[in-house]
Tab-separated table of C-alpha atoms and ligand atoms in Angstrom:
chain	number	residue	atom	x	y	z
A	1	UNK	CA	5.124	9.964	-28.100
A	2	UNK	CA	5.868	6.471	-29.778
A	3	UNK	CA	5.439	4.222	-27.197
A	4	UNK	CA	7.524	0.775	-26.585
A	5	UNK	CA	5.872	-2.862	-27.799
A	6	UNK	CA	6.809	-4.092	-24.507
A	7	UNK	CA	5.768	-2.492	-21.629
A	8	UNK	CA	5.262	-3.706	-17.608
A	9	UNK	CA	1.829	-2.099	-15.766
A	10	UNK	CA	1.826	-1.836	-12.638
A	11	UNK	CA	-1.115	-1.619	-10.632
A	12	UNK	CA	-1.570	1.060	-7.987
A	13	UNK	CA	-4.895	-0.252	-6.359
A	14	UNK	CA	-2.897	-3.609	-6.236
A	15	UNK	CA	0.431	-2.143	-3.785
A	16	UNK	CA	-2.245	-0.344	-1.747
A	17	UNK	CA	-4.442	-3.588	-1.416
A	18	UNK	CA	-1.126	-5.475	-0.502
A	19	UNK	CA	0.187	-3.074	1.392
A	20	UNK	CA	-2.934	-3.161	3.946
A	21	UNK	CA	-2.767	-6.893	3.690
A	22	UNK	CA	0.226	-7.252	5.220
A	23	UNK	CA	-0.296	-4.522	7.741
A	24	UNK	CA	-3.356	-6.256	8.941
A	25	UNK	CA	-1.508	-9.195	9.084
A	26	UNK	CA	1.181	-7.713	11.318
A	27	UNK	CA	-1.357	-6.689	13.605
A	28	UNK	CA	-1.066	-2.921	12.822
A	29	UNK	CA	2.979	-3.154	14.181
A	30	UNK	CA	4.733	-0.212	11.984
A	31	UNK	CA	6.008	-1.698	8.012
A	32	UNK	CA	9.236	-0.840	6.550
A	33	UNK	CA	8.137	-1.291	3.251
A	34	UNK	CA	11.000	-3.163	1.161
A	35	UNK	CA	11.678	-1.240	-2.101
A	36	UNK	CA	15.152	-2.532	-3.059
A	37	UNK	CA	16.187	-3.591	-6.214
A	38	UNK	CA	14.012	-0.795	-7.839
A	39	UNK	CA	10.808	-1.974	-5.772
A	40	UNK	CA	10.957	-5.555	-6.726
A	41	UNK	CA	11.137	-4.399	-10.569
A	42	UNK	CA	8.062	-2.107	-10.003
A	43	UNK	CA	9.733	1.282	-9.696
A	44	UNK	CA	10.992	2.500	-6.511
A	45	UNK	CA	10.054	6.250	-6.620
A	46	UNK	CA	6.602	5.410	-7.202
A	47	UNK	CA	5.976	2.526	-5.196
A	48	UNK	CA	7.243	4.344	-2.206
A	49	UNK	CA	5.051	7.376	-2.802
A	50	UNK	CA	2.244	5.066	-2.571
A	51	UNK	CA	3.267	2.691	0.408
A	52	UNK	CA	3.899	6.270	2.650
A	53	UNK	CA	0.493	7.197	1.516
A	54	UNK	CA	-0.807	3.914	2.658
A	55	UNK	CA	1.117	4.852	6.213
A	56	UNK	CA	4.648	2.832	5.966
A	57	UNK	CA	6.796	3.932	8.541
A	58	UNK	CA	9.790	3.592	6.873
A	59	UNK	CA	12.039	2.171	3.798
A	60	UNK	CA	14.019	-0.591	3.375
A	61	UNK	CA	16.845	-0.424	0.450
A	62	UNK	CA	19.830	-2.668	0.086
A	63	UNK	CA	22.421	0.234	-0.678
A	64	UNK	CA	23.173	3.892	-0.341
A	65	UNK	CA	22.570	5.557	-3.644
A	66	UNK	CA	18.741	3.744	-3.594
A	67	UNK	CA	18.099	5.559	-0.420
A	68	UNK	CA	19.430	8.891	-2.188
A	69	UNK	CA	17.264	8.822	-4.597
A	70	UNK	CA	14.331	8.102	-2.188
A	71	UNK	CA	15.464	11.399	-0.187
A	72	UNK	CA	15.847	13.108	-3.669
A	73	UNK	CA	12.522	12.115	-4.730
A	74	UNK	CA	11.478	14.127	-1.378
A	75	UNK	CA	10.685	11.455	1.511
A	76	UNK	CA	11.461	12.143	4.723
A	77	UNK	CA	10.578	8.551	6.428
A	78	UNK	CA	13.297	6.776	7.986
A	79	UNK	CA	15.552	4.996	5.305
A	80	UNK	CA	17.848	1.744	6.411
A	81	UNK	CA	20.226	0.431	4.182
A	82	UNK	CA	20.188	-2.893	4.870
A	83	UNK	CA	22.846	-4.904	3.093
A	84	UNK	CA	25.730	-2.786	4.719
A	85	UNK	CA	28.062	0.533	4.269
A	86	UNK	CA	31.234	1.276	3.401
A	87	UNK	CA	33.572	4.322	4.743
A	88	UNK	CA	33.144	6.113	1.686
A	89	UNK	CA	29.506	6.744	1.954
A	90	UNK	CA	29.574	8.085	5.558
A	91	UNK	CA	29.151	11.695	3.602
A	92	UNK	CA	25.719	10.298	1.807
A	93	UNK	CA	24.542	8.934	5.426
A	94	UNK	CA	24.932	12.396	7.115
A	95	UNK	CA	23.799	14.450	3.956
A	96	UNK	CA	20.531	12.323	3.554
A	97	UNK	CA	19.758	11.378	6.945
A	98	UNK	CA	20.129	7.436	5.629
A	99	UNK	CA	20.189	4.799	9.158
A	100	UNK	CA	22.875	2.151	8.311
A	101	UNK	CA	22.356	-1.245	9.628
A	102	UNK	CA	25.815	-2.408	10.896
A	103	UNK	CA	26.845	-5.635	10.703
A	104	UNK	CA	29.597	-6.050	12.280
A	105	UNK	CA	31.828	-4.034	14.580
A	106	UNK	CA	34.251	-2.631	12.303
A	107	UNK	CA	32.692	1.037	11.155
A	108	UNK	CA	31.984	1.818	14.523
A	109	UNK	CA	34.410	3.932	15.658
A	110	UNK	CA	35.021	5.721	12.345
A	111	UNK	CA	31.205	6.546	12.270
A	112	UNK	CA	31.898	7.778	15.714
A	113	UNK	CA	34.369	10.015	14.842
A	114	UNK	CA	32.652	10.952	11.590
A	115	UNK	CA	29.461	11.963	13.341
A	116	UNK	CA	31.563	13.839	16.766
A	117	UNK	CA	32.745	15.662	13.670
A	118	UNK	CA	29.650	17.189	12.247
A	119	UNK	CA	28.336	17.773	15.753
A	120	UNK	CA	25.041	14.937	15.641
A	121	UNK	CA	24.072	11.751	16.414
A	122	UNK	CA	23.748	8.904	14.023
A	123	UNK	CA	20.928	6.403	14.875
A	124	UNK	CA	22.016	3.051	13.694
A	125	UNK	CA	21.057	-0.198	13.942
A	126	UNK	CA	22.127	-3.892	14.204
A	127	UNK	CA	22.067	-6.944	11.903
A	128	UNK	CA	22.102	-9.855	13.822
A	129	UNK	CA	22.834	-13.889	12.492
A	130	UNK	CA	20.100	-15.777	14.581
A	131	UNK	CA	20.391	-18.408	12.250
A	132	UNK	CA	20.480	-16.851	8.824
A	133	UNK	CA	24.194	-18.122	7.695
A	134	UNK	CA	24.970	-14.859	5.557
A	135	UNK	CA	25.161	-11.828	6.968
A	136	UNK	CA	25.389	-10.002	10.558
A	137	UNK	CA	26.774	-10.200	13.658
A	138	UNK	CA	26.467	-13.760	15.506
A	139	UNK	CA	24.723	-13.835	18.647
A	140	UNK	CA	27.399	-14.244	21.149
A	141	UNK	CA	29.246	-11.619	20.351
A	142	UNK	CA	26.162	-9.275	19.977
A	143	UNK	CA	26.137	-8.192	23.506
A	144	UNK	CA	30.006	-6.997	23.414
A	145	UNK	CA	29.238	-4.644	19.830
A	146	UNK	CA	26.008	-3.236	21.349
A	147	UNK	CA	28.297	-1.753	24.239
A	148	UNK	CA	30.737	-0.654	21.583
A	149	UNK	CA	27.799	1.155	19.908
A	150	UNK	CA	26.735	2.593	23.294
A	151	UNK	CA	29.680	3.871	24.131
A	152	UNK	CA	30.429	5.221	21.115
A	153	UNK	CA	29.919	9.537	20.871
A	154	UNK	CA	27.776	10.208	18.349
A	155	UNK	CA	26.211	6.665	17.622
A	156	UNK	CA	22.504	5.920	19.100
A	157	UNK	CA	21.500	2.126	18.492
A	158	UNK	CA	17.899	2.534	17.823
A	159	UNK	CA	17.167	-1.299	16.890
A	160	UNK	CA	18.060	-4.875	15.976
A	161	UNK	CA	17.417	-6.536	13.034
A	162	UNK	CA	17.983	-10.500	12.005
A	163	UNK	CA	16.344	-12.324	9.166
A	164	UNK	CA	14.878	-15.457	8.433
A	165	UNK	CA	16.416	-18.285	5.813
A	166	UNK	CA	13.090	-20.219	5.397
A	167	UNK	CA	10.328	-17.941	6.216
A	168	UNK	CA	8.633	-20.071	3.257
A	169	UNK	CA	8.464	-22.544	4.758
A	170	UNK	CA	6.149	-22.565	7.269
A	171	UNK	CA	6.205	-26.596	8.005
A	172	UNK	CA	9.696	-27.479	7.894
A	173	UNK	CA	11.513	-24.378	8.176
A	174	UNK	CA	13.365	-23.177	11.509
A	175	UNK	CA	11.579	-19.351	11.804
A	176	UNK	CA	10.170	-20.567	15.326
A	177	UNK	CA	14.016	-21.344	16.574
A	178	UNK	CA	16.012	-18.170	14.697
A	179	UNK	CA	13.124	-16.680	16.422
A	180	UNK	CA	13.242	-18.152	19.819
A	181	UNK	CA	16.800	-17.430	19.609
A	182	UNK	CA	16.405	-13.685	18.485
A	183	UNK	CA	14.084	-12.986	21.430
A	184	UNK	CA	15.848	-15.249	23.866
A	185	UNK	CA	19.288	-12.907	22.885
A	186	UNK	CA	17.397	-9.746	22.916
A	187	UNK	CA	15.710	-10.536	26.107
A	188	UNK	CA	18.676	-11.258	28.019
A	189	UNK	CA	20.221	-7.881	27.022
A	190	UNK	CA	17.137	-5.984	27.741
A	191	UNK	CA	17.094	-7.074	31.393
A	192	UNK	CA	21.107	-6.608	31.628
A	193	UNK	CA	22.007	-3.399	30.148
A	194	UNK	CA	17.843	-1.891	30.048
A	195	UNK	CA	18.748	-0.473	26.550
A	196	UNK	CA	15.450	-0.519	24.659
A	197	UNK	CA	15.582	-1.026	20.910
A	198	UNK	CA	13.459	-1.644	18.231
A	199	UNK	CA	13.154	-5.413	17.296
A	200	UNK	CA	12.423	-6.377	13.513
A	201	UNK	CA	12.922	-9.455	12.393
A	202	UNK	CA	9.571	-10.210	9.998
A	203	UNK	CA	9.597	-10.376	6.173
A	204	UNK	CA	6.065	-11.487	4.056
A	205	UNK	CA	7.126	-15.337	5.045
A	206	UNK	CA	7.334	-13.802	8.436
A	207	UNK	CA	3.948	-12.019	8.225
A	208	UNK	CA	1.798	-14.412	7.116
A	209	UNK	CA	3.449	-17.795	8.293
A	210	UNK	CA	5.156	-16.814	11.796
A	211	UNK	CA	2.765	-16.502	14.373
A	212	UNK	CA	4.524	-13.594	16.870
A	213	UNK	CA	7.054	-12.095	14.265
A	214	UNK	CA	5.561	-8.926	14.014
A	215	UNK	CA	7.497	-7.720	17.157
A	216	UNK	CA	8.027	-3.533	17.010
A	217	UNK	CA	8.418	-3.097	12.912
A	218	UNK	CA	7.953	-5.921	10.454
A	219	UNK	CA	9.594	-5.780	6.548
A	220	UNK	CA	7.593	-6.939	3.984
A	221	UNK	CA	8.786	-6.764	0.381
A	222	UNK	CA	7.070	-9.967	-1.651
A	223	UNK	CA	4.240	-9.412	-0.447
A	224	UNK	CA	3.505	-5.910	-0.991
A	225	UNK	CA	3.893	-6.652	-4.858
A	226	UNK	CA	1.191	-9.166	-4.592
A	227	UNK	CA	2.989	-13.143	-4.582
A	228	UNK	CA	3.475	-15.328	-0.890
A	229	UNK	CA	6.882	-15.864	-0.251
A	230	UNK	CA	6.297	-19.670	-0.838
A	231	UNK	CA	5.644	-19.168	-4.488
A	232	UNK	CA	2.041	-20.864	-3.633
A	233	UNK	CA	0.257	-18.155	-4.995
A	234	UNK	CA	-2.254	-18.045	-2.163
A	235	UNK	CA	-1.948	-18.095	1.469
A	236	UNK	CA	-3.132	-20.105	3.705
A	237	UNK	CA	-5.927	-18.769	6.107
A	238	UNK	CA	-6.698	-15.854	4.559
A	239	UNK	CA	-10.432	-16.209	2.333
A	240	UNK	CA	-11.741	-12.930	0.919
A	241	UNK	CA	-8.848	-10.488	1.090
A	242	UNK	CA	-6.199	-11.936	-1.114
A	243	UNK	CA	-2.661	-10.308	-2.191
A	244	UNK	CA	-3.027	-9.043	-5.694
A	245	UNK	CA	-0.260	-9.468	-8.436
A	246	UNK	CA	0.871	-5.624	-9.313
A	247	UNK	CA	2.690	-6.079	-12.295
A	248	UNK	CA	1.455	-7.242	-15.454
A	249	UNK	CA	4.103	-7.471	-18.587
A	250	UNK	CA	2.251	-6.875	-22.002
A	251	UNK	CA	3.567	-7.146	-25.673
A	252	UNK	CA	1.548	-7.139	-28.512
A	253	UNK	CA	1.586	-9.345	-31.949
A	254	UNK	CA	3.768	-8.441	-34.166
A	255	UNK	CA	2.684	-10.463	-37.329
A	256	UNK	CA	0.193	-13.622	-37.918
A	257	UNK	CA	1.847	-16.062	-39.884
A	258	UNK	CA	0.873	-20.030	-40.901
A	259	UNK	CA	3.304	-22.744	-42.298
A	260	UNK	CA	2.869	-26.358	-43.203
A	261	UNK	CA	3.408	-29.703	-40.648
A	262	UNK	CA	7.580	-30.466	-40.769
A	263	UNK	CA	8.478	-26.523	-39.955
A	264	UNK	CA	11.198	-26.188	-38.147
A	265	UNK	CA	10.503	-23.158	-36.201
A	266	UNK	CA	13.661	-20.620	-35.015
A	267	UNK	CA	16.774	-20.996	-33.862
A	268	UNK	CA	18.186	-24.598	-33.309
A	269	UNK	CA	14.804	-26.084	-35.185
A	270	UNK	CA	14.196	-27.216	-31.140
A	271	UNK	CA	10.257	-27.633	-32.528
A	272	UNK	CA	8.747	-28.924	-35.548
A	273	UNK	CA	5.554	-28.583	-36.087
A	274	UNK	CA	3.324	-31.527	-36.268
A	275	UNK	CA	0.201	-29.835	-38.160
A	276	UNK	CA	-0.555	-26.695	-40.323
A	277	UNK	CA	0.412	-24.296	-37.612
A	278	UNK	CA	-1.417	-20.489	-37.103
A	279	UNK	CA	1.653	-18.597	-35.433
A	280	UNK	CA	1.626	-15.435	-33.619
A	281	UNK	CA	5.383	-13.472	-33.647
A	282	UNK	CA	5.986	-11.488	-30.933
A	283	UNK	CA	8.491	-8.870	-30.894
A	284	UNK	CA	9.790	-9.773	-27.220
A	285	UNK	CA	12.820	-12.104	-26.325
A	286	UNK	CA	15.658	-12.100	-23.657
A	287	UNK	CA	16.795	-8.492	-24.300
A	288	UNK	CA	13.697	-7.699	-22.557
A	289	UNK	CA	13.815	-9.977	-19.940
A	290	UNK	CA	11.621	-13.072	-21.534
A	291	UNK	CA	14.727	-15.720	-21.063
A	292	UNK	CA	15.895	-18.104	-23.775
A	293	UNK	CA	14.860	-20.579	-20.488
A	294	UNK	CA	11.306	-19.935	-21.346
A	295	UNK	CA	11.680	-21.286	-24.883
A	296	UNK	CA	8.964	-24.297	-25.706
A	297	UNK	CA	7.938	-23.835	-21.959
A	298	UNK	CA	6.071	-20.752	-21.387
A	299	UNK	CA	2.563	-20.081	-22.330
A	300	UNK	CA	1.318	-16.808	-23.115
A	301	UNK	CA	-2.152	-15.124	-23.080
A	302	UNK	CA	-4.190	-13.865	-26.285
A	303	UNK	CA	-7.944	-13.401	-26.449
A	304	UNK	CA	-7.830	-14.262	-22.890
A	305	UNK	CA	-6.577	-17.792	-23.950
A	306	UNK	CA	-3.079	-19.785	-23.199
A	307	UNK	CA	-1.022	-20.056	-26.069
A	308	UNK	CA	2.611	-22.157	-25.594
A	309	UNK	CA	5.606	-20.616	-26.565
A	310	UNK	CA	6.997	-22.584	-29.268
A	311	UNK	CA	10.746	-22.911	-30.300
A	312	UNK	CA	13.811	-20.647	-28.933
A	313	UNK	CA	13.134	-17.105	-26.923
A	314	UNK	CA	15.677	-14.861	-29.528
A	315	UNK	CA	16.749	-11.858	-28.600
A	316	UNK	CA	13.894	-10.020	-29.710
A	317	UNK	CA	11.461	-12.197	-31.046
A	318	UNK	CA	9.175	-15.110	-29.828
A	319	UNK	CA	6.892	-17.409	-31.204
A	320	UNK	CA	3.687	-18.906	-30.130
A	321	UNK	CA	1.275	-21.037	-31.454
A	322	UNK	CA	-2.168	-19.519	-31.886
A	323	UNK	CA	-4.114	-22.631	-34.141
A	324	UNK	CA	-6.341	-22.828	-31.379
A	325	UNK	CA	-7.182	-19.396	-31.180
A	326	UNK	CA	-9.389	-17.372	-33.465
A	327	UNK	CA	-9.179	-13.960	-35.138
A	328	UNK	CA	-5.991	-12.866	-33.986
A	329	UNK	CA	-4.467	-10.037	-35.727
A	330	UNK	CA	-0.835	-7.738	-35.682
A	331	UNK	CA	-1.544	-5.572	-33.250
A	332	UNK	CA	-3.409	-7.104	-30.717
A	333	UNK	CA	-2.404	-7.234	-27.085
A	334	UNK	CA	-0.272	-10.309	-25.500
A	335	UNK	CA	0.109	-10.592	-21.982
A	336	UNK	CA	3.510	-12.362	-20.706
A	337	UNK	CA	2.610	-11.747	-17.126
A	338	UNK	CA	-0.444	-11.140	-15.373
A	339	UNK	CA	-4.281	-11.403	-15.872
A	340	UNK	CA	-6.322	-11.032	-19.494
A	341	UNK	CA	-9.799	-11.523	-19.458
A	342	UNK	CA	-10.627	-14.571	-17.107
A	343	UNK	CA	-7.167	-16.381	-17.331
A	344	UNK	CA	-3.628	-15.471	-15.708
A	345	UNK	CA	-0.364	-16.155	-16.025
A	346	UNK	CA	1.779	-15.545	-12.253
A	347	UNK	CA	5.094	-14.692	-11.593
A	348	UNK	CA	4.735	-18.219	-9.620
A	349	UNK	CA	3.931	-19.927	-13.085
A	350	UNK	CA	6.759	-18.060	-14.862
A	351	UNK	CA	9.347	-18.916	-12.098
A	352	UNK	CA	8.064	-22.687	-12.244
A	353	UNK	CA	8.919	-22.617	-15.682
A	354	UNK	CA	12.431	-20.875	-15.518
A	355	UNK	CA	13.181	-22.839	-12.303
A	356	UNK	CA	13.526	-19.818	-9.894
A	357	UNK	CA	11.769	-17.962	-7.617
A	358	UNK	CA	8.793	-15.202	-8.199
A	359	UNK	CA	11.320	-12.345	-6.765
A	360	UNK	CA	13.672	-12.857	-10.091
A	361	UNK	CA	11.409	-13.011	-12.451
A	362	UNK	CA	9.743	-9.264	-11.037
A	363	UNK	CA	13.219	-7.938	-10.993
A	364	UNK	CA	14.087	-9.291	-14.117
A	365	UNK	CA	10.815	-7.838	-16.009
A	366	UNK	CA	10.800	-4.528	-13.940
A	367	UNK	CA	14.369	-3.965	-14.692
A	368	UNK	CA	14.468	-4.533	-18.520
A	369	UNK	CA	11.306	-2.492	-19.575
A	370	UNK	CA	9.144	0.996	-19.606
A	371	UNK	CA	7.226	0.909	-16.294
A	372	UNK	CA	3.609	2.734	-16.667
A	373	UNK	CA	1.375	2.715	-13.911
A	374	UNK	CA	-2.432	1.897	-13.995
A	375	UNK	CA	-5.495	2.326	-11.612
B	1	PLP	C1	14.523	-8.125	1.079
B	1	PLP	C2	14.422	-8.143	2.541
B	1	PLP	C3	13.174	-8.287	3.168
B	1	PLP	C4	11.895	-8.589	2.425
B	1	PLP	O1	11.815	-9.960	2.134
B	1	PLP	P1	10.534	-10.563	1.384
B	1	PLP	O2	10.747	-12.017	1.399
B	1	PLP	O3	10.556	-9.993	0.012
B	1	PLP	O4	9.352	-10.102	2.149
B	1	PLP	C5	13.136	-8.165	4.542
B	1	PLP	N1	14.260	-7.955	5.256
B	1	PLP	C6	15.466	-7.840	4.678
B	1	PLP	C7	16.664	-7.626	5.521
B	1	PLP	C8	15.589	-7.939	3.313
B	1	PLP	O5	16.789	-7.828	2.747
């Protein structure tokens, strides 16, 4: 087998460290572990094999044909489908056993029918705005679709779901209001109508920064990959245990090269060189997911040392200045992401320098390369 020059590790020790992490953290409350968007870039199949191993209670996916592949990969935990259905995949959510997370009234009474139909009962549940701004049902008019729900054949409402805008931000965000207001909505329907449901409202912000989150499930997704949701790389009152970075992206040197001071190097000539410059070429550029943003920004590691990235990302080749660093030869390994010897480069560090968030740049790597998985 000829293997690819690029290639993303992920590390299985690391999603089982992370995943206890954040269970801890929720005080033992039952995870939905988030594997959208192909499990953060990490592979969803194999990701989720580990997290049910680890004891999640249940998926979290953002549409119907990720959760039926997690039913044809052979899991049987409760799947939601969080970011919403349409009519024409009421067939997948009866074939696969899929919960769909309604979010507003307006499939209710066609799911009804659909599931009176096929003689069962769908459990579904609700996605609330407590203060999100994008998506769900706001909280007046909650209490009038819950009766719709309940009074619906066929339809059970097994829980209620909102989300948090700024669960990063633990000082000035407003988690302890969209929470107060969550609970304060919830309660008052509890007492009214005694329907209990399961409350979920936690992501990693939620976790680790919002004391009282956990309530009955919480959904982690960050997290379990290894990062904070701040993008601070560490989190704040935890010491020993730490969240450890699963992915690593790795290329390898392509050719050694030196040229004179006054070189313009690549594309656009957006460096010259100031000195006799020792340059590593690397056969990785945008195609794989290393953005032209990155260009004369990012830092790499060889030997276990930081070398800059020097002139334009191309589509499949990058430069980087190695005059600093001895004995490196065609061949030898380059890591984009993730630890080498005693030095790291995060998905924090990345996003810094492409001005986004750690999320994009997993999704972005994960999606664009060969996955193999380590430990
Ligand atoms: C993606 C997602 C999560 C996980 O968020 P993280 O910040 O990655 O922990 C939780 N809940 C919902 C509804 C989501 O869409």
């Amino acid at each position: 087998m000829i293997e690819s020059l690029n290639k993303v590790e992920v590390s299985r020790s690391a999603l089982r460290n992370n995943f206890m992490l954040c269970r801890q953290h929720a005080h033992g409350v039952a995870v939905m572990a988030l594997v959208k968007a192909d499990g953060y870039g990490h592979g969803m199949e194999e990701c989720a094999r580990i997290f049910a191993e680890c004891g999640a209670a249940a998926f979290g996916v953002a549409e119907v044909v990720e959760g039926v592949r997690l039913r044809q990969a052979g899991f049987t935990h409760p799947i939601f489908i969080l970011a919403g259905v349409l009519p024409e995949f009421f067939d997948a959510l009866f074939t696969y056993q899929l919960t769909p997370v309604l979010v507003d009234d307006t499939l209710i009474a066609a799911l009804s029918q659909e599931a009176v139909g096929r003689n069962c009962e769908k459990k579904v549940h609700l996605k609330v705005d407590a203060g999100m701004g994008r998506q769900g049902s706001l909280l007046p008019e909650v209490a009038e679709i819950i009766d719709k729900v309940n009074s619906a054949d066929g339809l059970r409402l097994e829980g209620i779901m909102a989300h948090f805008p700024m669960a990063d931000d633990p000082v000035t965000g407003n988690s302890h209001q969209v929470l107060a207001d969550f609970l304060q909505m919830t309660g008052t329907l509890e007492h009214n109508k005694r329907t209990h449901v399961q409350l979920h409202i936690a992501n990693s912000g939620g976790i680790f920064f919002v004391d009282g989150s956990n309530l009955d499930m919480v959904r982690p997704g960050i997290s379990l990959y290894g990062y904070a949701a701040d993008g601070s790389g560490t989190l704040k009152g935890l010491t020993e245990e730490q969240l450890i970075p699963a992915m690593r992206f790795v290329s390898r040197v392509i050719q050694v090269r030196e040229v004179p001071a006054g070189t313009g190097l690549g594309y656009g000539h957006i460096f010259t060189t100031s000195r006799t410059t020792r340059l590593a070429v690397l056969p990785v550029g945008y195609e794989d997911g290393y953005l032209r943003a990155l260009s004369n920004r990012a830092c790499v590691l060889i030997h276990g040392q930081r070398a800059p990235v020097v002139g334009r990302v191309s589509m499949n080749l990058t430069l980087v200045d190695i005059t600093g660093i001895k004995g490196v030869q065609a061949g030898d390994e380059v890591v984009l992401l993730g630890r080498q010897d005693w030095e790291s480069i995060t998905a924090d560090d990345i996003a810094a320098w492409m001005d986004t968030i750690s999320y994009e740049v997993l999704c972005l790597f994960g999606h664009c390369n060969p996955i193999v998985y380590v430990d």
